[in-house]
XYZ file of C-alpha atoms in Angstrom:
743
model
C -127.788 125.227 237.698
C -130.471 127.477 236.198
C -128.488 130.475 237.437
C -125.513 129.689 235.192
C -125.124 131.843 232.050
C -126.401 130.466 228.725
C -128.401 127.699 230.415
C -131.295 125.886 228.749
C -130.462 126.319 225.075
C -131.378 124.129 222.137
C -128.262 123.393 220.058
C -127.646 121.554 216.810
C -124.750 119.210 215.935
C -124.121 116.303 213.579
C -123.151 113.759 216.251
C -126.838 113.334 217.196
C -129.082 111.327 214.870
C -132.416 109.518 214.922
C -130.763 106.170 214.205
C -130.047 105.473 217.883
C -132.910 107.334 219.511
C -135.196 110.338 219.219
C -132.620 112.734 217.803
C -132.663 114.774 221.018
C -130.085 114.406 223.817
C -129.330 116.376 226.948
C -125.909 118.011 227.165
C -123.501 117.635 230.092
C -120.306 119.437 229.022
C -118.285 118.102 231.967
C -119.135 114.456 231.167
C -118.785 113.918 227.434
C -116.340 114.899 224.699
C -119.013 115.917 222.177
C -120.988 117.652 224.926
C -117.864 119.588 225.932
C -117.058 120.576 222.343
C -120.578 121.766 221.465
C -121.197 123.660 224.691
C -117.822 125.376 224.780
C -118.466 126.643 221.236
C -121.405 128.698 222.585
C -119.771 129.610 225.928
C -121.819 127.303 228.117
C -119.682 126.761 231.230
C -118.799 123.388 232.737
C -120.864 122.367 235.733
C -119.181 119.572 237.706
C -120.771 118.701 241.060
C -118.550 115.596 241.566
C -115.387 115.269 243.618
C -112.318 113.153 242.797
C -114.150 109.992 243.918
C -117.166 110.843 241.720
C -119.280 111.572 244.773
C -121.682 114.511 244.829
C -120.295 117.694 246.404
C -122.096 120.343 248.467
C -123.437 121.721 245.161
C -125.975 118.882 245.376
C -126.751 119.028 249.098
C -129.460 116.345 249.128
C -126.981 113.712 247.883
C -123.633 115.134 248.990
C -121.110 112.381 249.724
C -122.965 109.716 247.713
C -121.348 107.988 244.723
C -123.154 109.377 241.672
C -124.422 106.000 240.368
C -125.554 104.900 243.832
C -127.779 107.979 244.043
C -129.842 107.053 240.953
C -132.670 105.338 242.832
C -132.909 108.081 245.442
C -133.093 110.779 242.744
C -135.838 108.888 240.868
C -137.750 108.453 244.117
C -137.503 112.194 244.866
C -138.719 113.103 241.368
C -141.648 110.735 241.727
C -142.515 112.099 245.166
C -142.466 115.642 243.791
C -144.729 114.727 240.885
C -141.994 115.484 238.357
C -141.328 111.960 237.072
C -142.825 111.554 233.595
C -141.571 108.055 232.791
C -139.155 105.503 234.232
C -137.566 102.685 232.217
C -134.262 100.919 231.551
C -132.596 100.992 228.146
C -129.500 99.255 226.785
C -126.775 101.250 225.078
C -123.031 101.074 224.509
C -121.018 102.364 227.458
C -117.355 102.035 228.518
C -116.623 99.537 231.291
C -113.439 98.771 233.184
C -111.901 95.636 231.656
C -110.638 94.399 235.027
C -113.644 95.014 237.286
C -116.534 95.031 234.765
C -117.840 98.239 236.375
C -118.974 101.354 234.442
C -116.495 104.185 233.987
C -117.297 107.825 234.714
C -116.299 110.122 231.827
C -115.410 113.453 233.415
C -113.546 116.637 232.421
C -110.585 117.477 234.655
C -107.656 119.901 234.523
C -104.673 118.331 232.765
C -101.318 119.003 231.115
C -101.013 118.597 227.337
C -98.357 118.266 224.658
C -99.332 120.382 221.653
C -99.231 117.475 219.192
C -101.408 119.190 216.592
C -98.473 121.483 215.775
C -96.300 118.436 214.950
C -98.474 116.741 212.302
C -96.382 117.531 209.227
C -93.046 116.839 210.910
C -94.252 113.494 212.294
C -95.537 112.413 208.876
C -92.195 113.340 207.299
C -90.322 111.315 209.911
C -92.691 108.373 209.574
C -91.902 108.209 205.848
C -88.291 107.403 206.804
C -89.301 104.271 208.754
C -89.434 100.785 207.197
C -92.630 99.143 208.434
C -93.435 95.416 208.309
C -96.088 95.123 207.049
C -95.809 98.404 205.163
C -99.537 99.177 205.119
C -99.531 99.692 208.900
C -97.076 102.553 208.603
C -98.332 103.986 205.332
C -102.018 103.964 206.252
C -102.993 103.126 209.815
C -100.136 104.911 211.596
C -99.865 107.755 209.092
C -103.613 108.404 209.354
C -103.355 108.425 213.132
C -100.491 110.924 213.024
C -102.332 113.168 210.575
C -105.361 113.430 212.880
C -103.577 113.224 216.241
C -105.055 115.417 218.959
C -103.130 117.247 221.646
C -101.849 114.669 224.144
C -102.892 114.679 227.799
C -99.670 113.648 229.554
C -100.783 114.042 233.193
C -102.520 111.586 235.521
C -104.094 112.101 238.932
C -102.454 109.095 240.565
C -99.878 108.375 243.227
C -97.449 106.089 241.402
C -95.640 107.574 238.442
C -92.950 110.037 237.478
C -93.757 113.387 239.026
C -94.524 116.299 236.731
C -91.415 118.522 237.158
C -93.428 121.731 237.324
C -93.675 124.014 240.360
C -96.601 126.476 240.278
C -96.932 129.809 242.066
C -99.548 129.264 244.764
C -100.947 132.749 244.067
C -100.711 132.775 240.271
C -101.241 129.508 238.416
C -99.837 131.001 235.199
C -96.478 131.572 236.908
C -94.560 128.300 236.926
C -91.075 126.819 236.923
C -90.221 123.710 234.871
C -87.289 122.017 236.593
C -84.831 120.235 234.284
C -82.808 118.146 236.751
C -82.346 117.069 240.356
C -79.396 119.436 240.611
C -81.528 122.377 239.511
C -84.285 121.426 241.966
C -81.764 121.302 244.806
C -80.385 124.676 243.773
C -83.838 126.278 243.546
C -85.166 124.795 246.781
C -82.005 124.596 248.874
C -83.062 121.061 249.820
C -81.127 117.821 249.235
C -83.284 115.580 246.998
C -82.593 111.843 247.384
C -85.946 110.390 246.340
C -88.137 111.403 243.392
C -91.304 109.616 244.517
C -94.375 111.789 244.842
C -94.649 111.785 248.653
C -91.075 113.098 248.911
C -90.990 115.570 246.036
C -94.340 117.115 246.989
C -92.694 118.358 250.206
C -90.093 120.327 248.251
C -91.052 124.009 248.087
C -89.343 126.675 245.986
C -89.174 130.221 247.308
C -88.110 132.817 244.740
C -88.491 136.591 244.666
C -90.904 136.438 247.577
C -93.110 133.919 245.806
C -93.914 130.362 246.870
C -94.001 127.554 244.341
C -95.376 124.067 244.978
C -95.272 121.108 242.632
C -98.367 120.493 240.533
C -99.877 117.289 242.005
C -100.095 115.243 238.800
C -97.755 112.475 237.654
C -96.784 111.725 234.061
C -98.775 109.403 231.827
C -96.834 106.115 231.764
C -96.913 106.312 227.956
C -94.840 109.479 228.176
C -92.242 107.430 230.038
C -92.419 104.715 227.356
C -91.917 107.301 224.646
C -88.927 108.697 226.539
C -87.308 105.248 226.831
C -84.500 105.894 224.301
C -83.267 108.817 226.387
C -84.107 107.607 229.882
C -82.312 104.271 229.492
C -78.951 106.017 229.025
C -79.682 108.956 231.379
C -79.397 111.316 228.416
C -78.536 114.224 228.294
C -76.761 114.044 231.679
C -74.626 111.019 230.753
C -73.633 108.846 227.763
C -74.223 111.608 225.229
C -71.877 110.135 222.606
C -73.249 106.624 223.071
C -76.812 107.856 222.661
C -76.089 109.897 219.549
C -74.258 106.933 217.960
C -77.199 104.580 218.528
C -80.216 106.780 217.861
C -82.537 106.133 216.087
C -82.809 102.457 217.067
C -82.236 99.962 214.256
C -85.303 97.888 215.087
C -88.293 97.626 217.409
C -91.284 95.270 217.520
C -94.681 95.454 219.179
C -98.380 94.787 218.656
C -100.751 96.518 216.262
C -102.407 98.341 219.152
C -99.151 100.241 219.720
C -99.840 102.431 216.679
C -101.751 104.457 219.250
C -99.365 103.582 222.071
C -95.616 103.069 222.115
C -94.970 103.654 218.387
C -96.936 106.881 218.667
C -95.315 108.262 221.828
C -91.847 107.410 220.527
C -92.613 109.352 217.349
C -94.112 112.350 219.164
C -91.190 112.844 221.526
C -88.427 112.122 218.992
C -90.029 114.557 216.546
C -90.502 117.259 219.178
C -86.969 116.874 220.553
C -84.827 115.894 217.548
C -87.067 116.146 214.476
C -86.274 112.539 213.523
C -87.938 109.140 214.083
C -86.926 107.098 217.127
C -86.580 103.877 215.106
C -85.525 102.816 211.603
C -87.395 99.504 211.280
C -90.449 98.116 213.027
C -92.177 94.730 212.940
C -95.847 94.924 213.871
C -97.606 91.822 215.140
C -101.333 91.297 215.364
C -103.342 90.130 218.335
C -103.361 86.506 219.462
C -106.968 85.602 220.171
C -108.505 82.496 221.648
C -109.641 79.817 219.216
C -113.228 81.080 219.573
C -112.158 84.490 218.238
C -112.487 86.254 221.597
C -109.684 87.858 223.547
C -107.766 85.422 225.716
C -109.175 85.751 229.209
C -108.088 84.244 232.508
C -111.640 84.653 233.691
C -113.166 82.859 230.691
C -110.346 80.263 230.538
C -110.724 80.138 226.759
C -107.124 79.239 225.940
C -104.777 76.360 226.793
C -102.130 76.768 229.463
C -98.997 77.848 227.525
C -96.742 75.847 229.863
C -98.708 72.687 229.081
C -98.519 73.453 225.347
C -94.743 73.867 225.576
C -94.384 70.702 227.642
C -96.437 68.749 225.097
C -95.007 70.056 221.822
C -91.884 72.020 222.747
C -91.129 75.730 222.647
C -89.725 75.495 219.112
C -93.024 74.173 217.744
C -94.875 77.039 219.415
C -92.386 79.572 218.032
C -92.669 78.162 214.498
C -96.461 78.170 214.644
C -96.502 81.813 215.697
C -93.834 83.005 213.242
C -95.438 81.123 210.342
C -98.852 82.605 211.140
C -100.361 85.923 209.968
C -99.856 87.375 213.451
C -96.330 88.507 212.462
C -97.926 90.571 209.700
C -100.199 92.575 211.996
C -103.195 90.274 211.511
C -105.155 88.527 214.244
C -104.487 84.868 214.990
C -107.010 82.504 216.500
C -104.636 80.377 218.527
C -105.199 76.691 217.798
C -103.215 73.995 219.568
C -103.574 71.887 216.431
C -101.355 74.388 214.623
C -98.546 73.836 217.125
C -98.922 70.079 216.657
C -98.735 70.559 212.882
C -95.451 72.474 213.187
C -94.033 69.663 215.304
C -95.147 66.867 212.995
C -94.417 68.428 209.632
C -91.179 70.301 210.297
C -89.457 69.547 213.589
C -89.974 65.774 213.675
C -88.859 65.243 210.042
C -85.797 67.392 210.772
C -85.068 65.381 213.912
C -85.579 62.129 211.991
C -83.003 63.264 209.418
C -80.554 63.986 212.228
C -81.377 60.637 213.875
C -80.814 58.811 210.571
C -77.385 60.380 210.249
C -76.366 59.688 213.857
C -77.533 56.072 213.667
C -75.451 55.131 210.647
C -72.488 57.371 211.485
C -72.211 55.613 214.851
C -72.479 52.185 213.233
C -69.664 53.001 210.813
C -67.637 55.041 213.290
C -67.637 58.037 210.953
C -66.316 61.349 212.311
C -66.149 64.770 210.655
C -62.363 64.756 210.909
C -62.125 61.980 208.314
C -60.807 63.174 204.969
C -63.338 63.104 202.158
C -62.577 62.928 198.446
C -63.914 65.639 196.175
C -67.689 65.601 196.286
C -68.893 64.831 192.798
C -72.168 63.063 193.622
C -75.047 64.880 191.950
C -77.421 64.481 194.927
C -74.757 65.860 197.282
C -74.187 68.883 195.072
C -77.926 69.463 194.841
C -78.666 69.376 198.584
C -75.688 71.657 199.279
C -76.974 74.090 196.673
C -80.451 73.847 198.208
C -79.008 74.687 201.630
C -77.228 77.692 200.112
C -80.528 78.767 198.540
C -82.261 78.429 201.914
C -79.581 80.556 203.541
C -80.029 83.252 200.888
C -83.839 83.183 201.148
C -83.729 83.514 204.927
C -81.126 86.286 204.766
C -83.098 88.258 202.178
C -86.314 87.939 204.190
C -84.626 88.942 207.437
C -83.041 91.931 205.707
C -86.627 92.960 204.918
C -87.706 92.161 208.506
C -90.238 89.714 207.034
C -90.360 86.910 209.609
C -93.063 84.885 207.895
C -91.133 84.865 204.619
C -87.982 83.901 206.537
C -89.413 80.653 207.938
C -91.493 79.653 204.909
C -88.539 78.138 202.952
C -87.690 75.802 205.852
C -90.768 73.696 205.113
C -89.717 73.044 201.517
C -86.087 72.447 202.471
C -86.890 69.916 205.213
C -89.143 68.107 202.748
C -86.364 68.101 200.133
C -83.861 66.853 202.701
C -85.963 64.029 204.119
C -88.233 62.971 201.273
C -85.771 63.402 198.446
C -82.103 63.600 199.417
C -82.092 61.040 202.257
C -84.721 58.894 200.569
C -82.666 58.750 197.366
C -79.342 58.370 199.233
C -80.218 55.736 201.847
C -78.447 52.912 200.075
C -75.224 54.919 200.076
C -75.304 54.834 203.895
C -76.462 51.205 204.054
C -73.776 49.622 201.919
C -71.061 47.761 203.784
C -68.075 49.101 201.844
C -66.529 52.303 203.234
C -65.861 53.628 199.756
C -65.484 57.231 198.678
C -69.157 57.624 197.778
C -70.280 56.566 201.257
C -67.816 58.989 202.849
C -69.132 61.757 200.585
C -72.679 61.001 201.730
C -71.716 61.214 205.408
C -69.738 64.426 204.941
C -72.517 66.051 202.941
C -75.328 65.173 205.344
C -73.153 66.271 208.273
C -72.457 69.652 206.667
C -76.115 70.138 205.783
C -77.400 69.296 209.282
C -74.760 71.519 210.887
C -75.493 74.377 208.480
C -79.238 73.992 208.956
C -78.840 74.258 212.733
C -77.112 77.634 212.261
C -79.659 79.004 209.794
C -82.617 77.875 211.916
C -81.152 78.897 215.285
C -82.883 82.322 215.488
C -86.268 80.668 214.930
C -85.915 77.254 216.623
C -83.168 77.820 219.199
C -83.622 74.633 221.214
C -83.569 71.881 218.597
C -80.868 73.831 216.742
C -78.711 73.907 219.862
C -79.269 70.214 220.599
C -78.294 69.128 217.093
C -75.340 71.525 217.024
C -74.012 70.267 220.362
C -74.047 66.681 219.088
C -72.381 67.544 215.773
C -69.821 70.209 216.647
C -66.108 69.544 216.896
C -63.844 70.913 219.620
C -62.626 73.811 217.493
C -66.145 75.181 216.921
C -67.884 77.834 219.085
C -69.407 76.542 222.313
C -72.990 77.226 221.209
C -74.796 77.547 217.897
C -75.925 80.958 219.130
C -72.293 82.065 219.264
C -71.700 81.102 215.622
C -71.717 83.599 212.783
C -74.743 83.348 210.546
C -73.730 81.518 207.323
C -72.768 83.895 204.505
C -71.210 81.722 201.769
C -74.422 80.986 199.888
C -73.403 82.268 196.460
C -70.266 80.115 196.350
C -72.246 76.865 196.654
C -75.259 77.668 194.495
C -75.808 75.605 191.347
C -79.022 77.063 190.018
C -78.942 74.965 186.851
C -78.876 71.801 188.943
C -81.609 73.160 191.217
C -83.872 73.831 188.222
C -83.033 70.444 186.751
C -83.897 68.644 189.983
C -87.094 70.657 190.438
C -88.405 69.419 187.080
C -87.483 65.827 187.923
C -89.263 66.121 191.265
C -92.337 67.503 189.483
C -92.329 64.521 187.128
C -92.057 62.169 190.107
C -94.915 63.924 191.915
C -97.083 63.589 188.823
C -96.183 59.904 188.648
C -97.060 59.401 192.313
C -100.403 61.107 191.792
C -101.180 58.805 188.860
C -100.274 55.745 190.921
C -102.623 56.922 193.669
C -105.406 57.654 191.169
C -105.125 54.206 189.569
C -104.555 52.473 192.928
C -101.096 51.207 191.986
C -98.863 50.964 195.062
C -95.337 52.270 194.644
C -94.080 48.816 195.612
C -95.708 47.446 192.467
C -93.160 47.873 189.630
C -94.403 49.154 186.288
C -92.914 48.384 182.917
C -92.719 51.861 181.454
C -93.079 55.587 182.080
C -93.327 58.184 179.319
C -92.035 61.723 179.850
C -93.029 64.242 177.184
C -91.951 67.870 176.916
C -91.859 70.157 173.879
C -88.935 72.049 175.438
C -85.964 70.004 174.270
C -83.537 71.534 176.787
C -85.918 70.832 179.642
C -86.398 67.298 178.383
C -82.631 66.813 178.248
C -82.337 68.009 181.848
C -84.890 65.427 182.940
C -83.293 62.675 180.902
C -79.937 63.311 182.592
C -81.539 62.260 185.888
C -83.493 59.313 184.506
C -82.273 56.929 187.210
C -83.793 59.079 189.952
C -87.196 58.861 188.288
C -87.096 55.120 187.654
C -85.852 54.315 191.168
C -88.274 56.619 192.950
C -91.343 55.506 190.995
C -90.286 51.849 190.673
C -90.310 51.993 186.867
C -88.251 49.611 184.742
C -87.930 51.870 181.689
C -88.358 55.627 181.226
C -88.922 56.858 177.683
C -88.595 60.492 176.595
C -90.313 62.307 173.752
C -91.445 65.708 172.512
C -94.734 64.377 171.093
C -97.592 63.880 173.571
C -99.863 62.390 170.898
C -98.196 59.069 171.658
C -99.852 59.107 175.070
C -103.270 60.654 174.584
C -105.576 62.466 172.255
C -106.193 66.051 173.252
C -109.278 68.144 172.760
C -110.132 71.719 173.644
C -113.325 72.764 175.390
C -114.455 76.364 175.840
C -114.152 78.056 179.212
C -117.695 79.438 179.288
C -117.039 81.720 182.258
C -114.181 83.394 180.398
C -115.518 83.331 176.835
C -119.179 84.052 177.557
C -118.775 87.784 178.234
C -116.301 88.064 175.350
C -118.409 86.332 172.645
C -121.940 87.017 173.819
C -124.496 85.529 171.354
C -121.694 83.842 169.355
C -120.861 81.587 172.297
C -123.007 78.652 171.142
C -121.439 78.633 167.686
C -117.963 78.817 169.225
C -118.363 75.465 171.010
C -117.873 73.204 167.946
C -115.205 75.556 166.575
C -113.101 75.258 169.743
C -113.787 71.535 169.979
C -112.331 71.150 166.486
C -109.017 72.879 167.200
C -106.015 70.828 166.105
C -103.283 69.522 168.365
C -100.758 72.127 167.233
C -103.211 74.955 167.872
C -104.034 73.620 171.346
C -100.346 73.209 172.151
C -99.632 76.771 171.030
C -102.437 78.175 173.173
C -101.369 76.076 176.185
C -97.808 77.373 175.888
C -99.019 80.968 176.209
C -99.437 81.965 172.576
C -102.535 83.664 171.167
C -104.279 81.815 168.326
C -106.694 83.634 166.004
C -109.764 81.821 164.593
C -112.615 83.008 162.340
C -116.221 82.867 163.557
C -119.125 84.378 161.638
C -116.764 86.708 159.812
C -115.113 87.894 163.001
C -111.592 87.175 164.170
C -111.429 85.790 167.702
C -108.148 85.570 169.576
C -107.975 82.594 171.936
C -105.663 82.461 174.965
C -104.927 79.779 177.542
C -107.606 81.243 179.822
C -110.268 80.746 177.117
C -110.009 76.966 176.788
C -109.789 73.836 178.891
C -107.573 71.059 177.571
C -108.907 67.525 177.976
C -106.532 64.587 177.513
C -107.989 61.191 176.741
C -105.283 58.616 177.563
C -104.710 55.777 175.174
C -105.603 52.307 176.365
C -103.340 50.971 179.104
C -101.923 54.405 179.970
C -102.470 56.844 182.826
C -101.622 60.401 181.773
C -101.108 63.680 183.622
C -100.013 67.123 182.407
C -98.597 70.143 184.191
C -97.535 73.095 182.081
C -95.385 71.822 179.237
C -94.651 68.542 181.034
C -96.718 65.412 180.323
C -96.120 62.046 181.975
C -97.734 58.715 181.265
C -97.590 55.417 183.153
C -98.065 52.031 181.544
C -100.653 50.514 183.892
C -100.672 47.033 182.358
C -99.224 44.340 184.618
C -97.772 41.041 183.431
C -96.865 38.017 185.553
C -93.261 39.140 186.007
C -94.289 42.573 187.324
C -96.928 41.119 189.650
C -94.438 38.633 191.101
C -91.854 41.337 191.778
C -94.531 43.507 193.371
C -95.457 40.629 195.678
C -91.790 40.219 196.673
C -91.538 43.927 197.497
C -94.731 43.694 199.550
C -93.170 40.757 201.409
C -90.079 42.874 202.211
C -92.249 45.787 203.354
C -94.139 43.540 205.774
C -90.904 42.083 207.194
C -89.491 45.581 207.723
C -92.601 46.599 209.658
C -92.230 43.505 211.835
C -88.603 44.456 212.515
C -89.778 47.883 213.715
C -92.447 46.343 215.947
C -89.772 44.057 217.444
C -87.601 47.160 218.017
C -84.622 45.576 216.282
C -81.419 47.484 215.666
C -80.730 48.319 212.031
C -77.735 45.952 212.038
C -79.380 42.920 213.671
C -79.700 39.833 211.478
C -82.799 37.634 211.402
C -84.222 34.324 210.203
C -87.534 34.348 208.292
C -90.055 31.520 208.270
C -93.213 31.782 206.166
C -96.182 29.924 204.784
C -98.350 30.995 201.876
C -99.810 30.038 198.511
C -97.916 29.256 195.316
C -97.826 32.910 194.239
C -96.003 33.890 197.419
C -93.627 30.954 197.116
C -92.881 31.851 193.500
C -92.237 35.510 194.373
C -89.835 34.557 197.168
C -87.991 32.017 195.024
C -87.486 34.479 192.164
C -86.359 37.355 194.385
C -84.749 35.571 197.329
C -81.437 37.451 197.157
C -83.245 40.789 197.089
C -85.463 39.825 200.042
C -82.586 38.626 202.232
C -80.418 41.655 201.444
C -83.187 44.151 202.183
C -84.308 42.510 205.439
C -80.846 41.460 206.718
C -82.058 37.849 206.758
C -79.676 34.903 206.984
C -82.411 32.516 205.893
C -85.916 32.614 204.438
C -87.572 29.199 204.554
C -91.111 27.867 204.208
C -92.633 26.658 207.460
C -95.994 25.480 208.728
C -95.490 26.941 212.201
C -97.354 29.751 213.927
C -96.640 33.379 213.160
C -98.128 36.715 212.173
C -100.937 36.519 209.652
C -100.624 38.991 206.795
C -102.347 39.799 203.532
C -99.916 40.463 200.684
C -101.752 41.930 197.703
C -104.679 39.570 198.314
C -102.560 36.522 199.183
C -102.761 35.115 202.720
C -99.412 34.604 204.393
C -98.070 33.675 207.837
C -94.685 35.127 208.857
C -92.348 34.387 211.747
C -89.100 36.232 212.541
C -86.340 35.142 214.890
C -83.039 36.770 215.779
C -79.926 35.198 214.339
C -77.696 33.723 217.045
């Protein structure tokens, strides 16, 4: 090697530093990209004594035929024997390994064919700006940056399998070549019938022209070139289907992983820009990588992920789909796959949905209701609300899908299923239970039927299996055979009642606040309370809540709901400074501001809480206080539990008298009987006899509320008895219960 020109030079370049070593490295221009770049800049030629199998050639006669890494020990031994070995040691450093075999790769310069991508930078960036990316930052930053710095693309591979490079090279002049555009042209040039384009056939085809011999260059195309050519290859363009291709290019939508910004997305963009000066796709959804729960790549060798078939068998494919779509992986972020997340999707969305369907089927079958039955005009407020909520869901899903935002498309399902099961059905159960087949009951059936059928259509793209099952059991003979053959619902605007939606949302907030207070003060919902106070300084909002008073009282088991615009009836309020917010603003005046803020009046605090700015004087300076500057503390009046959220304040009367306690005990008795019915696996229509024993409090509660107990439990009798049964504790009172089926 010493005989090569420009050998043994000392060069300087920024890629070498003292951070990872001495600051001095040897250069091997045939075996490293930086080495190649630096040496070629000063005309140092490539020296490559390796063959295609990375074995030494005759240029290294002592080790000719040996794999280069296998010769390491022999070379060290020869250096030592010749007295030329200064030091021998092993160091650790980063080096590329084959992911499949865990063996080191050999980085080596070879002859190759390139696409001159660097000439396409500006055109590719212009075309990329026409694409709608989800999420947008992938296209605007990651992909755009990659396009701006893209290097010329090596499109050839020295392999057997692959599409053959269609280039025939003059055996005497490598710069003289023929690029063949079709099989027909190759047959014309060679005079040979070409039936097979695999390498071992095409390599035999020789072109003779003007006394010159041309043989095919031995390389095959990079498979990514084939991927990038997919839009054209799939229709055999330009040889066939020209009109079809031009009518459908660019593609409306594609989807792939984040790694494809350097793969398929990139090759599609390169070829479409070079050929047509336009992008190959209009919209793209980019997903992130699904990792194992430990944060590592999923590996068959490491077995660090659950068997997907077992996960599907345990939780269902729909639960897995929901978990994935609801996760950040659909927004190009990594997901640590956790089986618990699939279970959560099943428990909190699919099972409640299925329970709603099961509730409907159970009672519809009992009453023999069918969708063909005529229904009077639906005027029930709950029916109108859930239909409007379904229309809102449809619109939310449609808007999100129009933006190709999958995560945003499935997010509203969670809230809707909760509204359907924990509000609409919960508040409408008695309409299905009552024995009379009146108009209201028929409205309830028709509404729940329409909602479940509509929900199956909206959810079908995301949860195809449960949607299909529910649809098949609800559809009539004149409907499409499958939910996946139905049109996506489009009548959302016609059924929206946004005023009612807002009205119900406030009522539900008040109920949630009431539930939270019950939990805080350890008051079961089965324990009735005498009074609930609802306070709001917005009179219109208060009127909206008051219009639905019955919903609040029934849901929270309250006898009376009182409405007011004055929260001073419930609690005294006091302001405290938010030191984190005010400290930097007031500096040394902070200490003196504490009593000033603590002395703010109720009207001032209310104004600040509602978003207004209130000015106060401190040490001759005017200070403007906002909601972020203070914390409002409410001290409930005796016997009240108070909670506030925005402009809404609710208070519960926590004092219990004998009448309330007795009714609470009766409700607890009913709850226990209902649980026993479930454990006995009784049908919802089966009648029972109840026998019980307990103290005077239990006897008094049953006597006072006997009609209620028997109606709720479907009991034909409820009598005291000293016999054996199930021991229970009802609000601290021992009780023995026995149920028997009515004959």
